[in-house]
Coordinates of C-alpha atoms in Angstrom, one line a residue:
X1 CA 104.8 73.0 122.6
X2 CA 104.2 69.2 120.8
X3 CA 102.7 68.5 118.0
X4 CA 100.3 66.0 117.1
X5 CA 98.0 65.4 114.6
X6 CA 96.8 67.6 112.5
X7 CA 93.0 66.0 112.2
X8 CA 90.9 67.1 113.8
X9 CA 89.8 65.3 117.0
X10 CA 86.4 64.1 115.5
X11 CA 88.2 62.8 112.4
X12 CA 90.8 60.3 114.0
X13 CA 90.8 56.6 114.4
X14 CA 90.4 54.4 117.5
X15 CA 93.5 53.3 117.9
X16 CA 92.9 51.7 121.6
X17 CA 96.6 52.8 122.6
X18 CA 98.1 50.7 119.4
X19 CA 99.9 52.6 116.6
X20 CA 99.3 50.3 113.7
X21 CA 102.1 50.0 111.1
X22 CA 101.6 48.4 107.8
X23 CA 102.4 45.2 106.9
X24 CA 106.1 44.6 105.8
X25 CA 106.7 42.5 102.8
X26 CA 110.4 41.3 102.3
X27 CA 110.5 39.8 98.6
X28 CA 113.3 36.9 98.7
X29 CA 116.5 37.3 96.6
X30 CA 116.2 36.2 92.6
X31 CA 116.8 32.4 92.4
X32 CA 119.6 33.9 90.8
X33 CA 121.3 35.5 93.3
X34 CA 121.0 32.7 95.4
X35 CA 124.3 31.1 95.6
X36 CA 126.1 34.2 95.8
X37 CA 124.2 35.6 99.3
X38 CA 124.2 32.1 100.8
X39 CA 128.2 31.1 100.0
X40 CA 130.7 31.8 102.3
X41 CA 132.3 34.6 102.7
X42 CA 135.7 32.9 100.9
X43 CA 134.2 31.5 98.0
X44 CA 131.7 34.5 97.4
X45 CA 135.6 36.2 97.0
X46 CA 137.1 34.2 95.2
X47 CA 134.3 33.6 92.5
X48 CA 134.9 37.9 92.8
X49 CA 138.2 38.6 92.2
X50 CA 138.0 36.4 89.3
X51 CA 135.7 39.2 88.3
X52 CA 137.7 42.0 88.9
X53 CA 141.4 40.9 91.1
X54 CA 141.0 44.1 93.9
X55 CA 140.3 42.2 97.3
X56 CA 138.7 45.8 98.3
X57 CA 136.2 45.4 95.7
X58 CA 135.5 41.9 96.0
X59 CA 135.9 41.8 99.7
X60 CA 133.3 45.0 100.6
X61 CA 131.0 42.7 97.2
X62 CA 131.1 40.1 99.5
X63 CA 130.3 42.1 103.1
X64 CA 127.4 43.4 101.5
X65 CA 125.6 40.5 100.8
X66 CA 122.8 39.7 100.9
X67 CA 121.4 41.5 97.5
X68 CA 117.8 41.4 96.4
X69 CA 118.1 41.8 92.9
X70 CA 120.8 41.3 89.9
X71 CA 120.0 45.2 89.5
X72 CA 121.8 46.1 93.5
X73 CA 124.6 44.2 92.4
X74 CA 125.6 45.4 89.7
X75 CA 125.0 48.9 91.0
X76 CA 126.8 47.7 94.4
X77 CA 129.4 46.6 91.9
X78 CA 129.7 49.9 90.0
X79 CA 129.8 51.9 93.2
X80 CA 132.7 50.1 95.3
X81 CA 134.7 50.1 91.9
X82 CA 133.9 54.6 91.6
X83 CA 135.7 54.2 95.3
X84 CA 139.0 51.8 94.1
X85 CA 142.3 53.8 95.3
X86 CA 145.2 54.4 92.6
X87 CA 146.9 51.5 94.4
X88 CA 144.0 49.1 94.2
X89 CA 143.5 50.3 90.2
X90 CA 147.3 50.0 89.5
X91 CA 146.5 45.7 91.4
X92 CA 143.2 45.1 89.4
X93 CA 145.5 46.5 86.1
X94 CA 148.3 44.1 86.7
X95 CA 145.9 40.6 86.3
X96 CA 144.4 41.6 83.3
X97 CA 144.9 39.9 80.2
X98 CA 144.6 41.0 76.8
X99 CA 141.5 41.4 74.8
X100 CA 141.6 37.8 72.4
X101 CA 141.8 38.1 68.6
X102 CA 139.3 36.8 66.6
X103 CA 141.0 33.5 65.9
X104 CA 140.6 34.4 62.2
X105 CA 142.6 38.0 62.3
X106 CA 145.7 37.9 59.6
X107 CA 149.0 37.9 60.7
X108 CA 149.6 42.0 60.1
X109 CA 146.4 42.4 63.1
X110 CA 148.3 40.8 64.8
X111 CA 152.0 42.1 64.6
X112 CA 150.1 45.7 64.5
X113 CA 147.9 45.1 67.9
X114 CA 151.0 44.0 69.5
X115 CA 152.6 46.8 68.4
X116 CA 149.7 49.0 69.4
X117 CA 150.2 47.3 73.3
X118 CA 154.2 47.4 73.6
X119 CA 153.1 51.2 72.3
X120 CA 150.8 51.5 75.1
X121 CA 152.0 49.5 78.2
X122 CA 155.5 51.7 77.2
X123 CA 153.4 54.9 77.7
X124 CA 151.3 53.9 81.2
X125 CA 153.0 51.3 82.1
X126 CA 149.7 49.0 82.4
X127 CA 147.6 46.8 79.9
X128 CA 145.0 48.4 77.9
X129 CA 141.7 47.8 78.8
X130 CA 139.0 47.6 77.1
X131 CA 135.0 46.2 77.2
X132 CA 134.2 44.5 74.4
X133 CA 131.1 43.3 76.1
X134 CA 127.3 43.4 73.3
X135 CA 129.7 44.0 70.3
X136 CA 130.4 41.3 66.8
X137 CA 133.3 39.7 67.2
X138 CA 133.7 41.1 63.7
X139 CA 134.4 44.6 65.0
X140 CA 136.8 43.9 67.8
X141 CA 139.8 44.0 66.1
X142 CA 139.0 47.5 64.7
X143 CA 137.5 48.6 67.9
X144 CA 140.7 47.3 70.0
X145 CA 142.9 49.2 67.5
X146 CA 141.3 52.7 67.6
X147 CA 140.5 52.2 71.2
X148 CA 144.3 52.1 72.0
X149 CA 145.2 54.6 69.1
X150 CA 142.8 57.7 70.3
X151 CA 144.3 56.8 73.9
X152 CA 147.5 57.4 73.0
X153 CA 147.0 60.8 73.7
X154 CA 145.4 60.4 76.6
X155 CA 148.0 62.2 79.6
X156 CA 147.8 59.1 82.0
X157 CA 145.9 60.7 84.5
X158 CA 143.0 61.2 82.2
X159 CA 143.9 57.6 80.8
X160 CA 144.1 56.5 84.0
X161 CA 140.1 57.5 84.1
X162 CA 139.1 55.7 80.8
X163 CA 141.3 52.4 82.4
X164 CA 138.9 52.4 85.7
X165 CA 135.9 53.1 83.8
X166 CA 137.2 49.8 81.6
X167 CA 137.8 47.6 83.8
X168 CA 134.1 48.8 86.0
X169 CA 132.6 48.1 82.7
X170 CA 134.9 44.4 83.0
X171 CA 133.8 43.7 86.1
X172 CA 130.1 44.1 85.2
X173 CA 130.0 41.4 82.4
X174 CA 131.8 39.0 84.0
X175 CA 129.9 39.5 87.1
X176 CA 126.4 39.1 85.3
X177 CA 128.1 35.5 83.6
X178 CA 129.4 34.6 86.7
X179 CA 125.8 34.9 88.3
X180 CA 124.2 33.7 85.4
X181 CA 126.8 30.4 85.1
X182 CA 125.8 29.7 88.3
X183 CA 129.5 30.3 89.9
X184 CA 128.3 31.8 92.4

């Protein structure tokens, strides 16, 4: 039994042997993404590695270009970051740097943060990472110290998940900065 239209024959439009297909329009990429979408794969990966030092993540984002919007690029960034293997994560963490302290921080704050970083690195084998995007600079030190202290209580697997999420957030923020700063 073949299936046909559910409309009665007298209500079917006359198609004269051709099927009408609605015109599809494709919007052009956002101008912010033009440089990223048209850069060579090597150049795109080079810039992406400044956002997150994971060759697998960078290759995946570069290979899936063009992106129609910044939101689609950020969604792809998230998806690729969620797919990092423990080895990819270790490689990305090894390339991270410590969060910078505000210039006006007291010497005691530097000592407290240094001790906390040392304890964290001894426990988990990598630097402490935390995303401070959107946080006022005056609150950064307290946020970092609070984060280290609370995360020192995590078991290694739990901390791996938290660190991966912080790396993902850092990568997104850096990616937005690279796109907006014409680095891509």
